[in-house]
């Protein structure tokens, strides 16, 4: 038995914590900014609601696949560790590479920008908030998240539960007025809901991307598998409870939006929830932006708590610098991974634009998620006798994988610039893998300098490798 002074990642995530982690990261900025992107690229109200339902079902399919992977492969690390165990080291490293240089910084910067936008928007409405102010508030919010994540696991968990409670209150506050108005007969905004005059099929994948962005986060629990109490029960159960709740809530929220606002109002709004509050909640309109900002903060905290576990896992498998597998000797937090990614996120906040960033990282993210669920089918074929406490029907990963690859392929046609850049960034990991990871062909002087730097940072950050095997 490990003593209280032993350094390792402890099992602290119970069923409530698991549900709050999933809901807390899924319900973030997405539902408050994605309706504009879904409507713009789907062309009409009716099809946008179909997209919201379809992406919810699609995300649930993916979440069920990850529930099986999480209960049969007991290591933390999410996408990375599943690709390593099923398709091999090169796809796994490319996912790790994309996570560090592109996906994690872009995801965090998108949520941080949404936080800054909702904090600043009420003070300048109906005019747009100054871009510089939004970016500065975004950096401040992200810095707070990093500080809490580097301070204490318990504080992070408690704050995550509190922020999840607040964001569910925000959802209820938006759903109830819209449902009341709809039940009283206010349905004029749904007339000609399926008017196809503005529909262009080449933009439909971007509508799906925007919807998937709002549901993204269902896979974060798999990043912390080794820290989940009774994972055989709590991983599948928390995923099912979370995805059913979120899908129903998202549909009701969009119906509420369209009951109160016309499609033109949604397209012209920089902050849909604020515009909705101005129309439907005159007495409470000033509260909505604060609740939405807290929701974004919760999503940012959950994603930044789980995300570095992938780098931790990659480092433990000797595919990433050893410093990323080290844990703080007192707080047992992954401080090196958290701190070393901080400047990259700040850079993307300063240089990026919200919707462009969503398209930028979505290509690489969904490409690797499709490969992961394909790996699930490969894993079943190679290991037919492996115990699987939770098992999905084979058509679920098959359908999910095909749709993933179709969306990824179509997005190259719909937005070739952002998705092409994302693809190019991903491919830059191939020479890095063959030169540095597989054969370690770096000159001896560089290896020595890197070793010295690692020791200095280890002393400075007060970190050391995990002393107990937790899988």
Short mmCIF file of C-alpha atoms in Angstrom, two decimals:
data_model
loop_
_atom_site.label_atom_id
_atom_site.label_comp_id
_atom_site.label_asym_id
_atom_site.label_seq_id
_atom_site.Cartn_x
_atom_site.Cartn_y
_atom_site.Cartn_z
CA UNK A 1 0.00 0.00 0.00
CA UNK A 2 1.27 3.47 -0.90
CA UNK A 3 1.71 5.86 1.99
CA UNK A 4 0.23 9.37 2.09
CA UNK A 5 3.67 10.76 1.23
CA UNK A 6 4.08 8.62 -1.89
CA UNK A 7 3.90 10.62 -5.13
CA UNK A 8 1.29 9.29 -7.57
CA UNK A 9 -2.06 10.22 -9.11
CA UNK A 10 -4.73 9.09 -6.64
CA UNK A 11 -8.24 7.80 -7.38
CA UNK A 12 -10.41 10.78 -6.43
CA UNK A 13 -13.01 10.96 -9.22
CA UNK A 14 -16.31 9.37 -8.07
CA UNK A 15 -19.55 9.11 -10.10
CA UNK A 16 -20.63 12.67 -9.29
CA UNK A 17 -17.16 13.98 -10.10
CA UNK A 18 -17.15 12.04 -13.38
CA UNK A 19 -20.55 13.41 -14.44
CA UNK A 20 -19.50 16.94 -13.49
CA UNK A 21 -16.24 16.56 -15.43
CA UNK A 22 -18.09 15.48 -18.60
CA UNK A 23 -21.01 17.91 -18.32
CA UNK A 24 -18.66 20.64 -17.12
CA UNK A 25 -16.44 20.35 -20.19
CA UNK A 26 -19.20 19.67 -22.73
CA UNK A 27 -21.43 22.54 -21.61
CA UNK A 28 -19.02 25.42 -21.99
CA UNK A 29 -18.83 28.06 -24.64
CA UNK A 30 -20.21 25.83 -27.40
CA UNK A 31 -23.96 26.08 -26.84
CA UNK A 32 -23.67 29.85 -26.45
CA UNK A 33 -21.64 30.55 -29.62
CA UNK A 34 -22.19 27.52 -31.89
CA UNK A 35 -25.89 28.22 -32.74
CA UNK A 36 -24.72 31.01 -35.02
CA UNK A 37 -22.25 28.73 -36.82
CA UNK A 38 -24.78 25.88 -37.12
CA UNK A 39 -27.50 28.16 -38.52
CA UNK A 40 -25.15 30.02 -40.86
CA UNK A 41 -23.86 26.83 -42.48
CA UNK A 42 -27.08 24.76 -42.39
CA UNK A 43 -29.16 27.50 -44.03
CA UNK A 44 -32.42 27.28 -42.07
CA UNK A 45 -33.91 26.81 -38.62
CA UNK A 46 -35.33 23.33 -39.21
CA UNK A 47 -32.13 21.83 -40.56
CA UNK A 48 -30.11 23.46 -37.77
CA UNK A 49 -32.28 21.65 -35.19
CA UNK A 50 -31.75 18.40 -37.12
CA UNK A 51 -27.99 19.07 -36.99
CA UNK A 52 -28.16 19.62 -33.22
CA UNK A 53 -30.02 16.33 -32.70
CA UNK A 54 -27.81 14.39 -35.13
CA UNK A 55 -24.57 15.66 -33.60
CA UNK A 56 -25.91 14.77 -30.13
CA UNK A 57 -26.67 11.19 -31.21
CA UNK A 58 -23.36 11.03 -33.07
CA UNK A 59 -21.43 12.26 -30.02
CA UNK A 60 -23.25 9.71 -27.86
CA UNK A 61 -22.15 6.94 -30.25
CA UNK A 62 -18.55 8.10 -29.88
CA UNK A 63 -18.88 8.38 -26.11
CA UNK A 64 -20.16 4.78 -25.89
CA UNK A 65 -17.16 3.60 -27.93
CA UNK A 66 -14.84 5.40 -25.52
CA UNK A 67 -16.71 3.84 -22.58
CA UNK A 68 -15.76 0.41 -23.92
CA UNK A 69 -12.16 1.48 -24.51
CA UNK A 70 -11.94 3.04 -21.04
CA UNK A 71 -13.10 -0.14 -19.29
CA UNK A 72 -10.94 -2.55 -21.32
CA UNK A 73 -7.73 -0.44 -21.59
CA UNK A 74 -7.10 0.77 -18.04
CA UNK A 75 -4.44 3.42 -18.73
CA UNK A 76 -5.09 7.17 -18.69
CA UNK A 77 -4.39 9.20 -21.80
CA UNK A 78 -7.59 9.05 -23.85
CA UNK A 79 -7.11 9.13 -27.63
CA UNK A 80 -3.35 8.71 -27.40
CA UNK A 81 -3.22 5.54 -25.33
CA UNK A 82 -6.02 3.92 -27.35
CA UNK A 83 -4.23 4.62 -30.64
CA UNK A 84 -0.99 3.27 -29.14
CA UNK A 85 -2.67 0.04 -28.02
CA UNK A 86 -4.67 -0.51 -31.23
CA UNK A 87 -2.97 1.08 -34.28
CA UNK A 88 0.61 1.47 -33.12
CA UNK A 89 3.17 4.08 -32.07
CA UNK A 90 3.19 6.41 -35.13
CA UNK A 91 -0.55 7.33 -35.13
CA UNK A 92 -0.37 7.68 -31.34
CA UNK A 93 2.60 10.05 -31.54
CA UNK A 94 0.95 12.14 -34.26
CA UNK A 95 -2.08 12.56 -31.97
CA UNK A 96 0.24 13.59 -29.15
CA UNK A 97 2.08 16.00 -31.43
CA UNK A 98 -1.15 17.57 -32.69
CA UNK A 99 -2.43 17.86 -29.11
CA UNK A 100 0.60 19.85 -27.97
CA UNK A 101 1.23 22.17 -30.91
CA UNK A 102 -2.33 22.70 -32.10
CA UNK A 103 -5.42 21.07 -30.57
CA UNK A 104 -5.01 21.83 -26.85
CA UNK A 105 -3.87 25.46 -27.34
CA UNK A 106 -6.64 26.09 -29.91
CA UNK A 107 -9.40 24.48 -27.82
CA UNK A 108 -8.35 26.39 -24.70
CA UNK A 109 -8.06 29.67 -26.57
CA UNK A 110 -11.54 29.28 -28.14
CA UNK A 111 -13.17 28.76 -24.73
CA UNK A 112 -11.10 31.57 -23.20
CA UNK A 113 -12.11 33.95 -26.00
CA UNK A 114 -15.76 33.07 -25.44
CA UNK A 115 -15.27 33.81 -21.73
CA UNK A 116 -13.74 37.21 -22.51
CA UNK A 117 -16.44 38.03 -25.05
CA UNK A 118 -19.31 37.31 -22.65
CA UNK A 119 -17.66 39.27 -19.84
CA UNK A 120 -17.10 42.35 -22.03
CA UNK A 121 -20.19 42.27 -24.28
CA UNK A 122 -22.79 43.65 -21.79
CA UNK A 123 -20.73 46.80 -21.17
CA UNK A 124 -20.66 47.74 -24.86
CA UNK A 125 -23.96 46.35 -26.20
CA UNK A 126 -25.35 46.92 -28.82
CA UNK A 127 -21.86 47.71 -30.16
CA UNK A 128 -19.21 44.97 -30.27
CA UNK A 129 -16.70 44.93 -27.42
CA UNK A 130 -13.13 46.07 -28.24
CA UNK A 131 -11.08 43.11 -29.44
CA UNK A 132 -8.10 44.04 -27.27
CA UNK A 133 -10.23 44.05 -24.12
CA UNK A 134 -11.79 40.67 -25.00
CA UNK A 135 -8.36 39.14 -25.49
CA UNK A 136 -7.00 40.57 -22.23
CA UNK A 137 -10.00 39.27 -20.26
CA UNK A 138 -9.53 35.90 -21.96
CA UNK A 139 -5.90 35.72 -20.85
CA UNK A 140 -6.86 36.69 -17.30
CA UNK A 141 -9.52 33.96 -17.14
CA UNK A 142 -7.17 31.34 -18.54
CA UNK A 143 -4.41 32.38 -16.11
CA UNK A 144 -6.82 31.86 -13.21
CA UNK A 145 -7.62 28.34 -14.47
CA UNK A 146 -3.92 27.45 -14.74
CA UNK A 147 -3.27 28.80 -11.23
CA UNK A 148 -6.09 26.71 -9.68
CA UNK A 149 -5.02 23.57 -11.58
CA UNK A 150 -1.46 24.03 -10.31
CA UNK A 151 -2.59 24.64 -6.74
CA UNK A 152 -4.80 21.74 -5.65
CA UNK A 153 -6.72 18.75 -7.06
CA UNK A 154 -9.37 19.13 -4.35
CA UNK A 155 -9.93 22.81 -5.11
CA UNK A 156 -10.11 22.06 -8.83
CA UNK A 157 -12.71 19.33 -8.22
CA UNK A 158 -14.82 21.49 -5.88
CA UNK A 159 -14.73 24.45 -8.22
CA UNK A 160 -15.66 22.20 -11.15
CA UNK A 161 -18.75 20.94 -9.29
CA UNK A 162 -19.74 24.52 -8.36
CA UNK A 163 -19.31 25.81 -11.92
CA UNK A 164 -21.24 22.83 -13.33
CA UNK A 165 -24.13 23.67 -10.99
CA UNK A 166 -24.02 27.31 -12.12
CA UNK A 167 -24.00 26.43 -15.82
CA UNK A 168 -26.96 24.06 -15.43
CA UNK A 169 -28.78 26.97 -13.80
CA UNK A 170 -27.94 29.09 -16.85
CA UNK A 171 -29.40 26.42 -19.16
CA UNK A 172 -32.63 26.30 -17.16
CA UNK A 173 -32.85 30.11 -17.17
CA UNK A 174 -32.71 30.09 -20.97
CA UNK A 175 -34.91 27.03 -21.59
CA UNK A 176 -37.87 27.93 -19.36
CA UNK A 177 -38.85 31.33 -20.90
CA UNK A 178 -38.62 29.96 -24.42
CA UNK A 179 -40.72 26.88 -23.63
CA UNK A 180 -43.34 29.09 -21.93
CA UNK A 181 -43.58 31.36 -25.00
CA UNK A 182 -43.70 28.37 -27.35
CA UNK A 183 -46.50 26.72 -25.35
CA UNK A 184 -48.49 29.98 -25.46
CA UNK A 185 -48.48 29.85 -29.27
CA UNK A 186 -45.48 31.98 -30.24
CA UNK A 187 -44.40 29.85 -33.22
CA UNK A 188 -43.99 32.39 -36.03
CA UNK A 189 -40.19 31.96 -36.14
CA UNK A 190 -40.69 28.28 -37.06
CA UNK A 191 -42.82 29.01 -40.13
CA UNK A 192 -40.98 27.80 -43.26
CA UNK A 193 -38.39 26.27 -40.97
CA UNK A 194 -37.11 24.03 -43.76
CA UNK A 195 -36.84 26.69 -46.47
CA UNK A 196 -33.94 25.40 -48.59
CA UNK A 197 -33.31 28.58 -50.58
CA UNK A 198 -30.19 29.42 -48.57
CA UNK A 199 -28.94 25.81 -48.19
CA UNK A 200 -25.56 24.96 -49.74
CA UNK A 201 -24.42 21.37 -49.25
CA UNK A 202 -20.72 22.26 -49.30
CA UNK A 203 -21.16 24.22 -46.06
CA UNK A 204 -23.11 21.52 -44.23
CA UNK A 205 -19.95 19.85 -42.81
CA UNK A 206 -19.06 23.18 -41.18
CA UNK A 207 -22.51 23.21 -39.53
CA UNK A 208 -21.81 19.71 -38.23
CA UNK A 209 -18.38 20.86 -37.00
CA UNK A 210 -19.99 23.71 -35.07
CA UNK A 211 -22.49 21.29 -33.49
CA UNK A 212 -19.78 18.78 -32.65
CA UNK A 213 -17.74 21.59 -31.09
CA UNK A 214 -20.64 22.28 -28.71
CA UNK A 215 -20.78 18.59 -27.72
CA UNK A 216 -17.00 18.16 -27.53
CA UNK A 217 -15.77 17.06 -24.13
CA UNK A 218 -17.46 13.66 -23.83
CA UNK A 219 -14.03 12.01 -24.15
CA UNK A 220 -12.26 13.88 -21.34
CA UNK A 221 -13.10 11.34 -18.64
CA UNK A 222 -10.98 8.79 -20.54
CA UNK A 223 -7.97 11.05 -20.04
CA UNK A 224 -8.14 10.39 -16.27
CA UNK A 225 -9.11 6.68 -16.25
CA UNK A 226 -6.54 5.80 -13.58
CA UNK A 227 -8.02 8.43 -11.24
CA UNK A 228 -11.64 7.20 -11.50
CA UNK A 229 -13.05 5.22 -8.57
CA UNK A 230 -14.54 1.91 -9.78
CA UNK A 231 -14.01 2.73 -13.49
CA UNK A 232 -15.83 -0.40 -14.74
CA UNK A 233 -19.08 1.03 -13.38
CA UNK A 234 -18.54 4.78 -13.22
CA UNK A 235 -17.10 5.39 -16.71
CA UNK A 236 -20.02 3.95 -18.74
CA UNK A 237 -22.68 5.18 -16.31
CA UNK A 238 -21.38 8.74 -16.14
CA UNK A 239 -21.00 8.92 -19.93
CA UNK A 240 -24.58 7.73 -20.57
CA UNK A 241 -26.10 10.03 -17.93
CA UNK A 242 -24.12 13.02 -19.15
CA UNK A 243 -24.77 12.64 -22.89
CA UNK A 244 -28.53 12.07 -22.54
CA UNK A 245 -28.80 15.14 -20.28
CA UNK A 246 -26.72 17.37 -22.56
CA UNK A 247 -28.45 16.35 -25.81
CA UNK A 248 -31.93 17.07 -24.40
CA UNK A 249 -30.77 20.37 -22.90
CA UNK A 250 -29.15 21.52 -26.16
CA UNK A 251 -32.27 20.79 -28.22
CA UNK A 252 -34.48 22.65 -25.75
CA UNK A 253 -32.07 25.59 -25.66
CA UNK A 254 -32.04 25.97 -29.44
CA UNK A 255 -35.82 25.73 -29.60
CA UNK A 256 -35.92 28.43 -26.93
CA UNK A 257 -33.49 30.61 -28.91
CA UNK A 258 -35.58 30.36 -32.09
CA UNK A 259 -38.85 30.95 -30.24
CA UNK A 260 -37.66 34.33 -29.00
CA UNK A 261 -35.26 35.33 -31.83
CA UNK A 262 -35.52 35.22 -35.60
CA UNK A 263 -32.84 33.47 -37.62
CA UNK A 264 -31.53 36.89 -38.68
CA UNK A 265 -31.22 37.92 -35.02
CA UNK A 266 -29.12 34.82 -34.32
CA UNK A 267 -26.86 35.45 -37.31
CA UNK A 268 -26.30 39.10 -36.39
CA UNK A 269 -25.58 38.42 -32.70
CA UNK A 270 -22.01 38.18 -31.41
CA UNK A 271 -23.30 36.65 -28.16
CA UNK A 272 -26.53 34.72 -28.74
CA UNK A 273 -27.35 34.17 -25.06
CA UNK A 274 -27.00 37.91 -24.31
CA UNK A 275 -29.32 38.83 -27.19
CA UNK A 276 -31.79 36.20 -25.98
CA UNK A 277 -31.67 37.59 -22.43
CA UNK A 278 -32.32 41.13 -23.70
CA UNK A 279 -35.49 39.88 -25.44
CA UNK A 280 -36.86 37.37 -22.93
CA UNK A 281 -35.35 38.22 -19.53
CA UNK A 282 -35.37 41.98 -19.23
CA UNK A 283 -35.12 41.85 -15.44
CA UNK A 284 -32.36 39.21 -15.47
CA UNK A 285 -30.56 40.04 -18.71
CA UNK A 286 -27.47 41.28 -16.89
CA UNK A 287 -27.09 37.92 -15.10
CA UNK A 288 -26.93 35.76 -18.23
CA UNK A 289 -23.51 36.96 -19.48
CA UNK A 290 -22.02 36.28 -16.03
CA UNK A 291 -23.52 32.77 -15.94
CA UNK A 292 -22.29 32.06 -19.47
CA UNK A 293 -18.80 33.32 -18.58
CA UNK A 294 -18.78 31.02 -15.54
CA UNK A 295 -19.87 28.17 -17.82
CA UNK A 296 -16.94 28.88 -20.13
CA UNK A 297 -14.61 29.01 -17.14
CA UNK A 298 -15.84 25.59 -15.99
CA UNK A 299 -15.27 24.09 -19.44
CA UNK A 300 -11.82 25.62 -19.58
CA UNK A 301 -10.98 24.23 -16.15
CA UNK A 302 -12.22 20.72 -16.96
CA UNK A 303 -10.40 20.59 -20.29
CA UNK A 304 -7.16 21.91 -18.85
CA UNK A 305 -7.39 19.48 -15.93
CA UNK A 306 -7.81 16.44 -18.20
CA UNK A 307 -5.81 17.46 -21.30
CA UNK A 308 -2.30 17.32 -19.80
CA UNK A 309 -2.96 13.68 -18.81
CA UNK A 310 -2.43 12.78 -22.47
CA UNK A 311 1.03 14.34 -22.43
CA UNK A 312 1.67 12.60 -19.09
CA UNK A 313 0.75 9.27 -20.66
CA UNK A 314 2.90 9.93 -23.74
CA UNK A 315 5.88 10.79 -21.58
CA UNK A 316 5.38 7.62 -19.54
CA UNK A 317 5.44 5.62 -22.79
CA UNK A 318 8.75 7.34 -23.73
CA UNK A 319 7.26 9.19 -26.70
CA UNK A 320 7.41 12.62 -25.06
CA UNK A 321 9.93 14.47 -22.85
CA UNK A 322 10.23 12.83 -19.43
CA UNK A 323 9.48 16.09 -17.61
CA UNK A 324 5.80 15.85 -18.65
CA UNK A 325 5.42 12.59 -16.66
CA UNK A 326 6.55 14.25 -13.41
CA UNK A 327 4.21 15.17 -10.58
CA UNK A 328 4.48 17.87 -7.93
CA UNK A 329 5.78 16.30 -4.72
CA UNK A 330 3.10 17.90 -2.50
CA UNK A 331 0.04 18.65 -4.60
CA UNK A 332 0.42 15.60 -6.92
CA UNK A 333 -0.48 17.81 -9.89
CA UNK A 334 0.99 17.77 -13.39
CA UNK A 335 2.56 21.22 -13.11
CA UNK A 336 5.12 20.88 -15.95
CA UNK A 337 2.48 20.01 -18.56
CA UNK A 338 0.19 22.78 -17.31
CA UNK A 339 2.85 25.48 -17.23
CA UNK A 340 4.70 24.60 -20.43
CA UNK A 341 1.49 24.80 -22.49
CA UNK A 342 0.51 28.17 -21.00
CA UNK A 343 2.48 30.43 -23.42
CA UNK A 344 1.14 28.55 -26.46
CA UNK A 345 -2.45 29.16 -25.39
CA UNK A 346 -1.76 32.83 -24.72
CA UNK A 347 -0.22 33.14 -28.19
CA UNK A 348 -3.31 31.64 -29.85
CA UNK A 349 -5.62 33.90 -27.85
CA UNK A 350 -3.69 36.93 -29.11
CA UNK A 351 -3.35 35.74 -32.72
CA UNK A 352 -6.54 33.76 -33.34
CA UNK A 353 -10.19 34.37 -34.22
CA UNK A 354 -12.92 32.32 -32.56
CA UNK A 355 -14.68 30.58 -35.47
CA UNK A 356 -11.49 30.23 -37.51
CA UNK A 357 -9.87 28.43 -34.58
CA UNK A 358 -12.81 26.00 -34.32
CA UNK A 359 -12.39 24.92 -37.97
CA UNK A 360 -8.61 24.91 -37.55
CA UNK A 361 -8.40 22.30 -34.81
CA UNK A 362 -11.58 20.33 -35.61
CA UNK A 363 -10.07 18.62 -38.65
CA UNK A 364 -7.19 17.06 -36.72
CA UNK A 365 -9.29 16.28 -33.64
CA UNK A 366 -12.00 14.39 -35.55
CA UNK A 367 -9.52 12.64 -37.82
CA UNK A 368 -7.87 11.04 -34.79
CA UNK A 369 -11.17 10.32 -33.03
CA UNK A 370 -12.24 8.42 -36.16
CA UNK A 371 -8.94 6.52 -36.11
CA UNK A 372 -9.47 5.71 -32.42
CA UNK A 373 -12.91 4.17 -32.95
CA UNK A 374 -11.52 2.28 -35.96
CA UNK A 375 -8.83 1.05 -33.56
CA UNK A 376 -11.59 -0.25 -31.27
CA UNK A 377 -12.72 -2.63 -34.03
CA UNK A 378 -9.11 -3.66 -34.66
CA UNK A 379 -8.62 -4.24 -30.93
CA UNK A 380 -11.67 -6.51 -30.79
CA UNK A 381 -10.37 -8.56 -33.72
CA UNK A 382 -6.88 -8.94 -32.23
CA UNK A 383 -8.03 -9.57 -28.64
CA UNK A 384 -11.32 -11.49 -28.82
CA UNK A 385 -10.92 -12.95 -25.32
CA UNK A 386 -10.02 -9.71 -23.52
CA UNK A 387 -12.52 -8.95 -20.70
CA UNK A 388 -14.78 -6.04 -21.69
CA UNK A 389 -16.97 -4.93 -18.76
CA UNK A 390 -18.87 -2.64 -21.16
CA UNK A 391 -19.35 -3.53 -24.82
CA UNK A 392 -21.18 -1.72 -27.65
CA UNK A 393 -22.69 -3.27 -30.75
CA UNK A 394 -20.18 -3.33 -33.61
CA UNK A 395 -22.32 -1.10 -35.84
CA UNK A 396 -21.85 1.80 -33.37
CA UNK A 397 -18.05 2.22 -33.88
CA UNK A 398 -18.48 1.32 -37.59
CA UNK A 399 -21.05 4.09 -38.21
CA UNK A 400 -19.16 6.57 -36.03
CA UNK A 401 -15.87 5.94 -37.85
CA UNK A 402 -17.38 6.27 -41.34
CA UNK A 403 -19.16 9.53 -40.46
CA UNK A 404 -15.97 10.92 -38.87
CA UNK A 405 -13.93 10.29 -42.02
CA UNK A 406 -16.72 11.67 -44.24
CA UNK A 407 -16.91 14.90 -42.22
CA UNK A 408 -13.13 15.26 -42.21
CA UNK A 409 -12.96 14.74 -45.98
CA UNK A 410 -15.79 17.18 -46.69
CA UNK A 411 -14.25 19.83 -44.44
CA UNK A 412 -11.15 19.89 -46.65
CA UNK A 413 -13.48 20.95 -49.46
CA UNK A 414 -15.59 23.36 -47.38
CA UNK A 415 -12.76 25.23 -45.65
CA UNK A 416 -9.51 24.25 -47.39
CA UNK A 417 -7.40 26.97 -45.76
CA UNK A 418 -7.94 26.25 -42.06
CA UNK A 419 -8.29 22.48 -42.45
CA UNK A 420 -5.34 22.32 -44.84
CA UNK A 421 -3.13 24.16 -42.35
CA UNK A 422 -4.33 21.79 -39.60
CA UNK A 423 -3.48 18.77 -41.78
CA UNK A 424 -0.03 20.20 -42.59
CA UNK A 425 0.71 20.84 -38.89
CA UNK A 426 -0.26 17.24 -38.09
CA UNK A 427 2.05 15.85 -40.78
CA UNK A 428 5.03 17.78 -39.38
CA UNK A 429 5.05 15.19 -36.60
CA UNK A 430 6.20 12.42 -38.97
CA UNK A 431 9.84 13.60 -39.33
CA UNK A 432 9.91 14.42 -35.63
CA UNK A 433 8.84 10.85 -34.83
CA UNK A 434 11.46 9.18 -37.05
CA UNK A 435 14.32 11.54 -36.09
CA UNK A 436 13.71 12.04 -32.39
CA UNK A 437 11.33 9.42 -30.98
CA UNK A 438 11.92 6.17 -32.86
CA UNK A 439 15.72 6.19 -33.25
CA UNK A 440 16.67 9.19 -31.09
CA UNK A 441 19.08 10.47 -33.72
CA UNK A 442 19.74 13.84 -32.11
CA UNK A 443 23.43 14.78 -31.58
CA UNK A 444 24.90 13.86 -28.19
CA UNK A 445 25.43 17.51 -27.24
CA UNK A 446 21.70 18.26 -27.70
CA UNK A 447 20.74 15.23 -25.63
CA UNK A 448 23.08 16.35 -22.83
CA UNK A 449 21.73 19.91 -22.89
CA UNK A 450 18.17 18.59 -22.80
CA UNK A 451 19.01 16.34 -19.83
CA UNK A 452 20.54 19.25 -17.90
CA UNK A 453 17.52 21.46 -18.66
CA UNK A 454 15.16 18.71 -17.47
CA UNK A 455 17.02 18.40 -14.15
CA UNK A 456 16.98 22.18 -13.62
CA UNK A 457 13.24 22.38 -14.33
CA UNK A 458 12.59 19.38 -12.10
CA UNK A 459 14.28 21.14 -9.17
CA UNK A 460 12.60 24.48 -9.94
CA UNK A 461 9.09 23.00 -10.23
CA UNK A 462 9.59 20.49 -7.35
CA UNK A 463 8.41 17.51 -9.40
CA UNK A 464 9.38 13.84 -9.68
CA UNK A 465 8.22 10.69 -11.54
CA UNK A 466 5.25 8.75 -10.23
CA UNK A 467 6.30 6.22 -7.55
CA UNK A 468 3.32 3.85 -7.84
CA UNK A 469 1.97 2.10 -10.94
CA UNK A 470 -1.71 3.05 -11.14
CA UNK A 471 -2.91 0.83 -13.99
#
